[in-house]
XYZ file of C-alpha atoms in Angstrom:
609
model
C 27.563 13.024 38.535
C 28.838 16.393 39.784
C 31.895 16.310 41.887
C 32.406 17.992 45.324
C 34.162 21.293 45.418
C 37.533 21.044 46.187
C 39.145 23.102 49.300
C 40.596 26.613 47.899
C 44.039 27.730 49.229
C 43.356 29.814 52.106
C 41.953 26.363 53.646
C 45.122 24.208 52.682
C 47.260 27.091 54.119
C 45.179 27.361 57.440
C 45.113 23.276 57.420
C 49.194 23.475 56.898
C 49.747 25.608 59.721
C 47.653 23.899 62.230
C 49.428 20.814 61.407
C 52.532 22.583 62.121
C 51.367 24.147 65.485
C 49.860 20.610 66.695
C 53.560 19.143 65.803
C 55.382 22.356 67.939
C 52.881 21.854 70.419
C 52.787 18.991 71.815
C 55.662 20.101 74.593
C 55.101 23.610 73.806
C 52.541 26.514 75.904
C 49.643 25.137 77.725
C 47.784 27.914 75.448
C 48.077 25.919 72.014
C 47.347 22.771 73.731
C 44.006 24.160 75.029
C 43.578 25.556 71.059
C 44.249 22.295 69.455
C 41.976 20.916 71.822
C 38.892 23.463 71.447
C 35.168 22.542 69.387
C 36.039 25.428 66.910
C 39.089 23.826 65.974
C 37.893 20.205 65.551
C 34.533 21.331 63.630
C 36.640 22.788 61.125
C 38.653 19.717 60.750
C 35.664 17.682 60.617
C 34.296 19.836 58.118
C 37.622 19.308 55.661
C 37.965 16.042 56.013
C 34.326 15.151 54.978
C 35.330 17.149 51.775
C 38.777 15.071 50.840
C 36.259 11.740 51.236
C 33.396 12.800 49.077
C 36.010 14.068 46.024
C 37.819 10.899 46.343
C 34.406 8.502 46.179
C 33.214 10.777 43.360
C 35.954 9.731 41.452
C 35.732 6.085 42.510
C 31.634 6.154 41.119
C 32.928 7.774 37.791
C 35.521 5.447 37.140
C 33.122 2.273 37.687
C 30.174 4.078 35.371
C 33.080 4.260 32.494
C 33.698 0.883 32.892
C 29.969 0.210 32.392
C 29.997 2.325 29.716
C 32.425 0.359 27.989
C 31.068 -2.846 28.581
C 27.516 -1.821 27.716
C 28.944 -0.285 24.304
C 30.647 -3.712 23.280
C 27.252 -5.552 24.324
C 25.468 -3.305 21.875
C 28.066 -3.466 19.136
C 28.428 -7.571 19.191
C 24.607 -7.543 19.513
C 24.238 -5.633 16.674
C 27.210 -6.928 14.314
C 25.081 -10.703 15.411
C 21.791 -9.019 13.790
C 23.793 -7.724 11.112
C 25.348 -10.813 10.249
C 22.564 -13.170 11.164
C 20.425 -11.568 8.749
C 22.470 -11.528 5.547
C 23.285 -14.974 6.538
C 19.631 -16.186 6.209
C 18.790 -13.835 3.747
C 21.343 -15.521 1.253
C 20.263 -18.169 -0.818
C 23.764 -19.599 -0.525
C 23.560 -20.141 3.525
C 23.511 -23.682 3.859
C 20.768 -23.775 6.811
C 18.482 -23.418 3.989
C 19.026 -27.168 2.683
C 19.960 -28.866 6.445
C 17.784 -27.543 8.665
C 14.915 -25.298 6.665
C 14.124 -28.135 4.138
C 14.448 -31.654 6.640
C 12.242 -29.222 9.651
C 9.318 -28.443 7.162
C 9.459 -32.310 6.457
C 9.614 -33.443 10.059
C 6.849 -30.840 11.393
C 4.553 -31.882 8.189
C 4.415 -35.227 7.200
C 1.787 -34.078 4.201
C 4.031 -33.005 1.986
C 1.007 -30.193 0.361
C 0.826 -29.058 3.387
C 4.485 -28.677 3.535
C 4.789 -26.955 0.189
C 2.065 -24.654 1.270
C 3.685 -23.419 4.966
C 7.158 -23.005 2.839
C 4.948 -20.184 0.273
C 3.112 -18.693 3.485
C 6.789 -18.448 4.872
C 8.023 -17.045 1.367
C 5.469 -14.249 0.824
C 5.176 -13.143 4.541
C 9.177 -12.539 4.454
C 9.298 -10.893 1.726
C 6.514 -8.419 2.797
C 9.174 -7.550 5.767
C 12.077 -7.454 3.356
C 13.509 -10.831 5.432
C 13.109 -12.968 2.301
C 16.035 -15.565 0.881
C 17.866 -13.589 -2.344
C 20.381 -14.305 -4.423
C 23.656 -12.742 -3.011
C 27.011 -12.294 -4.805
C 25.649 -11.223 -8.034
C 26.176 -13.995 -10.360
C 24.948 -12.829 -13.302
C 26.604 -9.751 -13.515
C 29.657 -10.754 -15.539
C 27.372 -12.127 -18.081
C 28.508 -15.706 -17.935
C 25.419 -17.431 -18.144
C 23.539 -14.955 -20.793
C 21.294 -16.626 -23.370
C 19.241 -15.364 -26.056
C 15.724 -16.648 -25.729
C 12.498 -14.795 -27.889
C 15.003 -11.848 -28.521
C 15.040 -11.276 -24.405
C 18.760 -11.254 -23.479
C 18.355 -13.351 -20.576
C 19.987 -13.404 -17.017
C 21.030 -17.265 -16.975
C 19.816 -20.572 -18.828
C 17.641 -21.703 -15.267
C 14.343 -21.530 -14.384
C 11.464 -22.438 -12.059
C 8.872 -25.023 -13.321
C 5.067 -24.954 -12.705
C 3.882 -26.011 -9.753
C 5.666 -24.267 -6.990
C 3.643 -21.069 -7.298
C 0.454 -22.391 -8.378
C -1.577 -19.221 -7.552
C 1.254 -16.567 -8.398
C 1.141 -15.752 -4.675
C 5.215 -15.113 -4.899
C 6.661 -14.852 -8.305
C 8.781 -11.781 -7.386
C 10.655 -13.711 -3.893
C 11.160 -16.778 -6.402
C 12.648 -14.368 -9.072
C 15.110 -13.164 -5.914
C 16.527 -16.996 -5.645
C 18.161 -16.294 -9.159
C 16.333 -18.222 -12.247
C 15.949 -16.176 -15.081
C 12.415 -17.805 -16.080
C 9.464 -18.315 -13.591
C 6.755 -20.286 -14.895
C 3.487 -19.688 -12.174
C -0.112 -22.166 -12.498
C -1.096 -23.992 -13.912
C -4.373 -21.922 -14.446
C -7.628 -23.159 -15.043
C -10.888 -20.778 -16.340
C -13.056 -21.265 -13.456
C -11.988 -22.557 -9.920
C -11.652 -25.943 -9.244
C -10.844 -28.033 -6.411
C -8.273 -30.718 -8.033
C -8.276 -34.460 -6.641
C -9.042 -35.426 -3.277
C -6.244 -35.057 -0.410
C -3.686 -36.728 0.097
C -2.261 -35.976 -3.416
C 1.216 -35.492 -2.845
C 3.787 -37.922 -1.675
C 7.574 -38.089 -0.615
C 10.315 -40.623 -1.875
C 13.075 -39.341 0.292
C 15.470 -41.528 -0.518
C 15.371 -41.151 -4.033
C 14.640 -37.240 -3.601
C 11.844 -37.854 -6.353
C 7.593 -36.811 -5.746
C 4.327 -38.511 -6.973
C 1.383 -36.184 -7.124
C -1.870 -35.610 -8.233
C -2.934 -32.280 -7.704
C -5.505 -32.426 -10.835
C -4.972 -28.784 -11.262
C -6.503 -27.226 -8.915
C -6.936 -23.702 -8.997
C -8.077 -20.728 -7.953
C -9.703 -19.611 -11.293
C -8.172 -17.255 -13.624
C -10.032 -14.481 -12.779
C -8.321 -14.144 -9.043
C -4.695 -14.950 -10.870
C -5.263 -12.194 -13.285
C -6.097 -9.574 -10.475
C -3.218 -11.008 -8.109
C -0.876 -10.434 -11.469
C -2.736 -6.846 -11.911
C -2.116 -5.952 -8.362
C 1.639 -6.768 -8.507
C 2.137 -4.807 -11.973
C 0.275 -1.775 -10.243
C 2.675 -1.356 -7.323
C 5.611 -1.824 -9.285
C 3.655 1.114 -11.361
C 3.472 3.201 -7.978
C 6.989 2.275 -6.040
C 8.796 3.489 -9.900
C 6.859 6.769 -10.091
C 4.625 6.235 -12.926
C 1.445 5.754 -10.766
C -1.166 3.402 -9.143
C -3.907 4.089 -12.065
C -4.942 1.734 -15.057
C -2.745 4.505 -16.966
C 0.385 3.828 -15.025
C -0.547 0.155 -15.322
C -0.874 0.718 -19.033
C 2.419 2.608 -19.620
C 4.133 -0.213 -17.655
C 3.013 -3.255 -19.961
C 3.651 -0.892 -22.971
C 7.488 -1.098 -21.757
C 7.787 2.254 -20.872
C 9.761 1.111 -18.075
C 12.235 -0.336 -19.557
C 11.575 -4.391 -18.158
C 9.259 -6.855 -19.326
C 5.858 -6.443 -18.439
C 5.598 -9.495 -17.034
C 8.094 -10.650 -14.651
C 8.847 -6.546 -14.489
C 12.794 -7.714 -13.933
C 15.336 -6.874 -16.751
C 16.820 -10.289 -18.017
C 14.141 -12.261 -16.700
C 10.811 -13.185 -18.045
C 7.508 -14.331 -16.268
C 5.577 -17.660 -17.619
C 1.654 -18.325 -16.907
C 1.032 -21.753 -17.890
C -3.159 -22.070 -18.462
C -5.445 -25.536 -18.867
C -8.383 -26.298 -19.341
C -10.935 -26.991 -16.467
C -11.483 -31.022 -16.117
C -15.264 -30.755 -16.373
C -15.046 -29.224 -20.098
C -15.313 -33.135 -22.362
C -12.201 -33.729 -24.532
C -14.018 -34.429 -27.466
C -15.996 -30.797 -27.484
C -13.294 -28.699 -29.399
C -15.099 -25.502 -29.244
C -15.556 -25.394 -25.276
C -11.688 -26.643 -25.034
C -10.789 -23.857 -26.894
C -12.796 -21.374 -25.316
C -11.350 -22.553 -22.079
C -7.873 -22.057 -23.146
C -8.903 -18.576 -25.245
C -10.731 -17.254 -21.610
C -7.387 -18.028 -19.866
C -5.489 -16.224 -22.489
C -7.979 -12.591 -22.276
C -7.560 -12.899 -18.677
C -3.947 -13.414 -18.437
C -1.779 -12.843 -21.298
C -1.647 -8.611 -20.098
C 0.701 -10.177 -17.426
C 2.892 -12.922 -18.892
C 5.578 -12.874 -21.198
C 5.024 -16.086 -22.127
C 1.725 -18.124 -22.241
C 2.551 -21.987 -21.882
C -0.367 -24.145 -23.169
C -0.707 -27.429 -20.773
C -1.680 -30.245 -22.388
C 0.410 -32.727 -20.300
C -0.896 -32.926 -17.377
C -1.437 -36.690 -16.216
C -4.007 -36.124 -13.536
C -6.861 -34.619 -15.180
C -8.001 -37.397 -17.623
C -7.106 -35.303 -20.805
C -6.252 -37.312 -24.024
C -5.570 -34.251 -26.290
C -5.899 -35.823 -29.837
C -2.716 -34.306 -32.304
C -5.610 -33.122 -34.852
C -7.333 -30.676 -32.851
C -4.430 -29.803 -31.016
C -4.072 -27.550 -34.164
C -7.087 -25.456 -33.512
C -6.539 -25.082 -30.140
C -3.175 -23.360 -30.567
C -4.250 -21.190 -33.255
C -7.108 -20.135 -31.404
C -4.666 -19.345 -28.451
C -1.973 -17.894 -30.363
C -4.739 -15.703 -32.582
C -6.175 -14.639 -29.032
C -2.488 -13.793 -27.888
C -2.362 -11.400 -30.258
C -5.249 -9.452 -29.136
C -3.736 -8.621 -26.159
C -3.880 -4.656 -25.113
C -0.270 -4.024 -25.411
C 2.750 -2.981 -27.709
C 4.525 -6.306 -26.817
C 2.212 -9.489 -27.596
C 3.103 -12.207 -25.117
C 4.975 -15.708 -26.878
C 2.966 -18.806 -26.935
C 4.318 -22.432 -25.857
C 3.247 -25.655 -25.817
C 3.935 -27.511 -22.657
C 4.154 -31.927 -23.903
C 3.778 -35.252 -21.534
C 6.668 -37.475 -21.595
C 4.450 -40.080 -22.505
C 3.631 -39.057 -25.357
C 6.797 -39.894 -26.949
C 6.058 -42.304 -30.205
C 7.512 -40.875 -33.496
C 3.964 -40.095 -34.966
C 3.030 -38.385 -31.394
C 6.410 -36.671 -31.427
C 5.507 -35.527 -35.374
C 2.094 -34.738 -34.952
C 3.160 -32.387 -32.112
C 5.697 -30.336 -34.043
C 3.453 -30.271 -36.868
C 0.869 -28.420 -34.625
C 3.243 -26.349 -33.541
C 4.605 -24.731 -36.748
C 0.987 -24.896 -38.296
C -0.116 -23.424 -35.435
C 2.910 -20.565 -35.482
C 3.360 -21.325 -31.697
C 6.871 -19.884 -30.678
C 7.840 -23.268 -28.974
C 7.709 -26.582 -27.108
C 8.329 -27.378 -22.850
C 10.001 -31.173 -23.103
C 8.314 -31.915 -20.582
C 5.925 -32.895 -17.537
C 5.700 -35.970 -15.023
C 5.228 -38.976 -15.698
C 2.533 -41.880 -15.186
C 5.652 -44.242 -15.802
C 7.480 -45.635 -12.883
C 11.440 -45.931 -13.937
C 12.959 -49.384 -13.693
C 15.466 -48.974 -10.824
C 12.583 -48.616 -8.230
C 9.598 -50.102 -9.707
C 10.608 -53.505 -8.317
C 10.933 -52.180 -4.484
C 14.893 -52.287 -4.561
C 16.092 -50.074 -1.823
C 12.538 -48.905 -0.910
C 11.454 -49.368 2.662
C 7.847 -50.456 2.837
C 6.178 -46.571 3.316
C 7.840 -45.830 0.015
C 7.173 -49.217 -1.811
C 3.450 -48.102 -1.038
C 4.167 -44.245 -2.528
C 5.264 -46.377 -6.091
C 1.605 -47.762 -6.099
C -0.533 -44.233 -6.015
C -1.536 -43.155 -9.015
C -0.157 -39.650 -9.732
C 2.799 -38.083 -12.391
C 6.429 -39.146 -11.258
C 8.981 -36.366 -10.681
C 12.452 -36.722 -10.328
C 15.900 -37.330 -11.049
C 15.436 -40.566 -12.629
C 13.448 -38.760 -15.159
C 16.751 -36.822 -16.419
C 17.590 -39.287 -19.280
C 14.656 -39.413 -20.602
C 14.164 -35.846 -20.753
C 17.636 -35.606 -22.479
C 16.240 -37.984 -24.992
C 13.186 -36.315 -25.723
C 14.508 -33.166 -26.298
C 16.722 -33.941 -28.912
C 14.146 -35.569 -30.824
C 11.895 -32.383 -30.480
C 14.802 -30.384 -31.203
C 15.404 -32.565 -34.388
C 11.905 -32.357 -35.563
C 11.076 -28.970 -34.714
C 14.306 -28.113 -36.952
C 13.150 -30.568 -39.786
C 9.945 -29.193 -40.097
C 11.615 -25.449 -40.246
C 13.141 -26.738 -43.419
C 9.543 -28.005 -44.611
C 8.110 -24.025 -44.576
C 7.455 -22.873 -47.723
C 10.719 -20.306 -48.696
C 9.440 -16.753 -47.855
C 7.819 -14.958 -50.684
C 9.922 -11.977 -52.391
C 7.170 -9.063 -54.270
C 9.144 -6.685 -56.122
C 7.972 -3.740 -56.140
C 7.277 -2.325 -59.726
C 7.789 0.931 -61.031
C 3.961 2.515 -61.235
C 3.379 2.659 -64.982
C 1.511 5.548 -67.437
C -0.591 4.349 -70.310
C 2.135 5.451 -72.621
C 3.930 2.777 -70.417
C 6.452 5.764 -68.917
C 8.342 4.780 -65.557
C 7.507 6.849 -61.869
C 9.475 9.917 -62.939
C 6.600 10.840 -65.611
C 4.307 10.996 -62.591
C 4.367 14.730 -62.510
C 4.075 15.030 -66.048
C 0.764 12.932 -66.445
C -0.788 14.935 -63.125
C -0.091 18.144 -65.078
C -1.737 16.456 -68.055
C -4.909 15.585 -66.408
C -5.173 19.357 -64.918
C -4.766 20.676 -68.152
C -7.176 18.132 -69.892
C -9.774 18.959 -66.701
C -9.596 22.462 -66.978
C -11.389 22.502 -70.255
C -14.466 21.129 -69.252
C -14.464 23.553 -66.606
C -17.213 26.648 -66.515
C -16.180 30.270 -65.399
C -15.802 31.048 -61.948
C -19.338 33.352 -62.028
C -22.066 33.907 -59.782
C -24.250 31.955 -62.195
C -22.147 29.452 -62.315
C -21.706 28.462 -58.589
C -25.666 28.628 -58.614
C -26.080 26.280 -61.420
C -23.476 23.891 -59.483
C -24.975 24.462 -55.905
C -28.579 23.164 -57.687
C -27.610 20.039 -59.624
C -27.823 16.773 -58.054
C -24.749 15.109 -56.728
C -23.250 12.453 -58.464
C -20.288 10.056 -58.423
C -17.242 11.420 -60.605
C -16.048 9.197 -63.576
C -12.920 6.880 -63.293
C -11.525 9.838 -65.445
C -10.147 11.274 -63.036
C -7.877 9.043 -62.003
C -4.478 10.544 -63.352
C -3.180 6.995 -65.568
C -6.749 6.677 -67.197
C -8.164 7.498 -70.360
C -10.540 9.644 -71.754
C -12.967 7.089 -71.320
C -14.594 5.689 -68.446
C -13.404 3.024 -66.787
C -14.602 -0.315 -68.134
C -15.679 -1.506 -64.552
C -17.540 1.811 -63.496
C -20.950 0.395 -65.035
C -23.348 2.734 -62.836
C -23.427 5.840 -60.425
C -23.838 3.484 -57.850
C -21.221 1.293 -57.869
C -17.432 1.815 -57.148
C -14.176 1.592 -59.366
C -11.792 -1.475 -58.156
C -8.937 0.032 -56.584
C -6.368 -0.498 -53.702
C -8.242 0.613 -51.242
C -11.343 -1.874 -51.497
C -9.393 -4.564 -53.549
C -9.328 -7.799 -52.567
C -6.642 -8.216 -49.309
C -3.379 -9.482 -49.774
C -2.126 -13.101 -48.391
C -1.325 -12.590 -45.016
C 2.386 -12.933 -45.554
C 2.749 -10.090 -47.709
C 3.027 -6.883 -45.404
C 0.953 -4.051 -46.563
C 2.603 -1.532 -48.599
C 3.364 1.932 -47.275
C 5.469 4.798 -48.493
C 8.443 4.096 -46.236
C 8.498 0.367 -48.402
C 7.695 1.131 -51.658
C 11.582 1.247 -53.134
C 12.480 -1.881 -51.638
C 11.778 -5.634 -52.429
C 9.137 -6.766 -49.435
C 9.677 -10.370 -48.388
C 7.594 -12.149 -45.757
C 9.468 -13.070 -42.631
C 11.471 -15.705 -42.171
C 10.366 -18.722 -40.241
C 12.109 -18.963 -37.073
C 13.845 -21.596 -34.900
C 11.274 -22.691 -31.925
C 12.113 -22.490 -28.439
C 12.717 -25.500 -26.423
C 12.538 -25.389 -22.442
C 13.615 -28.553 -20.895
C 12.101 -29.786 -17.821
C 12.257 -33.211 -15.840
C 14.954 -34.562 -13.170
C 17.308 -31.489 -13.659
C 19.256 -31.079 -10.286
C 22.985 -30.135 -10.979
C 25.396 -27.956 -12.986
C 26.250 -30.951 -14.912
C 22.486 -32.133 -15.958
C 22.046 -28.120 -17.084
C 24.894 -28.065 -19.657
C 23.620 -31.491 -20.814
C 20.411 -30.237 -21.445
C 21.306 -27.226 -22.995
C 23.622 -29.283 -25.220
C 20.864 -31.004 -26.670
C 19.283 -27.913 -28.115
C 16.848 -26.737 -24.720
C 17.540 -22.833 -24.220
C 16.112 -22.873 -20.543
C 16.249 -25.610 -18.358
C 13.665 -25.940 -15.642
C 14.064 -26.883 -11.750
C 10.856 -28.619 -9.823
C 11.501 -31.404 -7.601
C 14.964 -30.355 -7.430
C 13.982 -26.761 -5.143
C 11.172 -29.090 -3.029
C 14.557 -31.243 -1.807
C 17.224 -28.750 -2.148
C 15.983 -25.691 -0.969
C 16.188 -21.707 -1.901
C 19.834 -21.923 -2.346
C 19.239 -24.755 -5.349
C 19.459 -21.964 -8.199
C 22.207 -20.226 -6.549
C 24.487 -23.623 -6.104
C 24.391 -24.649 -9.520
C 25.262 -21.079 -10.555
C 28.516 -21.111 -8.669
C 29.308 -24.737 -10.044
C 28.473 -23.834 -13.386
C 30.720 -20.682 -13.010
C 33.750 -22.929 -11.670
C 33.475 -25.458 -14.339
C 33.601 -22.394 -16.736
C 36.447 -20.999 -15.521
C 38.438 -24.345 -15.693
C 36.865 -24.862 -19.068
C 37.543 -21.180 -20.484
C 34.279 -21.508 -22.023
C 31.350 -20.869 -22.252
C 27.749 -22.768 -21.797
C 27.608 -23.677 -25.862
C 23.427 -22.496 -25.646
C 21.515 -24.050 -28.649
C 18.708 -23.393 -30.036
C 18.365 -19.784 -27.950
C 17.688 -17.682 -30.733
């Protein structure tokens, strides 16, 4: 606003002596009275005394439209601090919304709990696309508390997400942001397939436990393999190596520097596969090439490839003695793969399948099969004892007991506890069982005069010598005579330890001395010799320990350590996240870290090697 002028001094002077010739006046000459009194005189004063008003309600205006100013500044700033805080508040994994309201409104606005599980994934993936998604805040992992060696991966933390939750890897990279360190995505079946009719999912709220029977359905493994391919090529582009299959390439070669599958250092990305319910049982061959047409589809994208042969709600009664050539046939196929890294092969086991010869047969399999390790384990067609008689079960939820479908829940914890030590047991016993790896020393190449390696030289300067006699002059003729005779194959003399004579093998033109090159291959577990190798003793590797990740009523800090106790490396969260929430990975973190630091321990990881 721009103020009025305000009156220069000639006018205040003027002004000042008027005001002292009205005050003289007033019983003064008639002739100032009758000036006082003239238009002239009160036009000017009209005229100055407009002026004085509009200066002083100039400054009036100004000092209200500071005010506003001020008011509309704070407005903005408490608005914005509200945003700002708002949205690291329900971006944080901690926030305890998450569990209280998030988790009990999906349940209340959905009363099918599929359709619940698939508006929370819609809800996932569309945040994340804005950058609004739930993520671990804090950093956690970055003292290094909760490492663990798992498949020579130093990993993050010892949690991870089970199969289930991301059936279609729609969101592996917002559930890597809520802080596991494992993601397992699927299962994944060959071709599509529908699963079981609808409803297949049910709630026991009061016992925070699930019964479904999804029968695998799934969108086939050709869409999870492009979905996968998609989410490796804009990693490719956003880190500067491209959007081409070369960039895509030179990302699952490691080039940059994370795993190619889950593409996050310290984590690692699982892609559990099945077969599809309509392949019979008893055909071996079309099981296997149901698994092996998962594996060439998929494996490029995983880190590990977890075999399911647990499921409950497909009708599958894998028999122990095929189960053999099924994993080879997988873990052969995994090794085909199109990249430096080959992706590690696990075998994912039903709970009930828990007799001693089951339990043997299994681990058998597995070492037979050189399958890196076991997944202890899956739901359950059991019902556990404190609710299958209706005890504390209102009427809804006795009728949930009675559908058919795999059990998940807490109540499964002990006997997931139970079967992993005996896996862990067995699995270690039948280490033990592998034949000791086979030393070949290497031998010191021998003349016929039987001379050691530093006569080489010698007997090559022999042979030249003993050649050159049978050699003709270097003449015109000569090379004419050679160019015209017929070719033929040289004689084993030539070889630099032989005799004079031929070689006793070499019986005609046509047929080819014995040596290393087309001799008869070695066993598999002796590597090939090479230069770099040929001073030292070669031995054939060492079997190793197999992985165990546990899974099956795992909910706290305190079930974690128990599992990992009893020789799992990774323990897996399922039914846990459908009840607790985002935050779930993030709260046993912290408790884990506070019973550490009253400990002064450590987690006492077995079996992570």
């Amino acid at each position: 606003m721009v103020l009025s002028r305000p009156p220069n001094t000639r006018t205040v002077r003027l002004l000042s002596c008027l005001a002292s010739v009205e005050r003289n006046a007033r019983h003064s000459h008639p002739f100032l009275s009758a000036l006082r009194s003239s238009p002239a005189i009160r036009v000017f004063r009209h005229r100055t005394n407009a002026r004085f008003a509009s200066t002083s309600e100039a400054a009036a205006t100004n000092a209200i439209s500071l005010t506003a100013r001020l008011k509309n500044l704070l407005l903005g700033t408490s608005i914005g601090l509200l945003v700002a805080f708002g949205y690291y508040y329900i971006t944080d994994t901690r926030a305890s919304v998450h569990q209280w309201l998030v988790v009990p409104s999906l349940r209340w606005i959905y009363n099918d709990a599929e359709e619940a599980h698939e508006a929370g994934t819609k809800a996932l993936k569309t945040l994340y696309e804005f950058g609004l998604h739930p993520r671990e805040r804090g950093n956690l992992d970055s003292a290094g508390n909760f490492a663990v060696e798992v498949f020579g991966h130093r990993l993050a933390n010892p949690i991870g997400i089970s199969a289930g939750l991301d059936k279609g890897a729609e969101i592996p990279t917002p559930l890597f942001s809520l802080g596991p360190a494992v993601v397992e995505v699927g299962g994944v079946t060959p071709q599509p397939q529908a699963g079981n009719a609808k409803p297949r999912v049910f709630r026991l709220p009061v016992h925070k436990a699930l019964i479904n029977r999804y029968g695998l359905n799934s969108e086939g493994a050709d869409v999870i393999a492009m979905r996968l391919r998609r989410r490796v090529r804009e990693y490719a582009h956003a880190t500067g190596f491209g959007i081409d299959e070369f960039a895509e390439q030179r990302v699952l070669d490691g080039e940059a520097g994370v795993p190619p599958g889950s593409l996050i250092e310290g984590k690692l990305l699982a892609v559990q596969v099945a077969k599809n319910t309509n392949t019979p049982d008893d055909d071996i061959e079309a099981v296997k090439a149901d698994y092996v047409y998962c594996v060439e589809a998929l494996a490029r994208y995983a880190d590990i490839l977890v075999v399911n042969i647990s499921c409950p709600n497909t009708g599958s009664k894998q028999k122990v003695e095929p189960l053999r050539n099924i994993l080879t046939s997988v873990v052969e196929a995994a090794k085909k793969v199109n990249r430096k890294t080959k992706p590690f092969v696990m075998v994912k086991v039903s709970p009930d399948e828990d007799s001693d010869a089951q339990v043997m047969g299994i681990c058998d399999a597995v070492w037979e099969s050189n399958v890196d390790g076991v997944i202890v384990n899956n739901t359950t067609k059991r019902r556990p004892d404190l609710v299958s008689s209706g005890q504390g079960l209102s009427n809804k939820e006795t009728a949930v007991m009675a559908e058919q479908g795999g059990f998940s829940g807490p109540q499964l914890f002990e006997r997931t506890v139970a079967l992993v030590k005996r896996y862990r047991k067995t699995l270690d016993d039948g280490m033990q069982r592998q034949p000791d790896p086979v030393s070949v020393p290497t031998q010191e190449p021998k003349s016929p005069e039987g001379g050691s390696s530093n006569q080489v030289a010698d007997q090559i300067e022999a042979t030249v010598r003993r050649d050159q006699r049978h050699l003709k002059d270097s003449t015109e003729k000569a090379e004419k005579d050679s160019k015209s005779q017929p070719l033929f194959r040289l004689p084993a003399r030539n070889d630099p330890f032989s005799s004079e004579n031929s070689d006793p093998k070499f019986t005609h033109p046509g047929q080819l001395p014995q040596t290393q090159s087309n001799a008869p291959s070695q066993p598999s577990s002796y590597p090939s010799s090479s230069p770099a190798s040929s001073s030292q003793n070669l031995h054939a590797e060492a079997p190793k320990r197999k992985v165990i990740f546990a899974s099956g009523g795992i909910t706290n800090e305190r079930q974690v350590q128990e599992v990992l106790a009893a020789g799992s490396s990774i323990a897996l969260l399922y039914t846990a996240l459908v009840y607790g929430g985002v935050g779930t990975v993030s709260s046993i973190k912290g408790r884990l870290e506070e019973d550490m630091k009253r400990a002064g321990g450590d987690l006492g990881v077995q079996g992570t090697k």
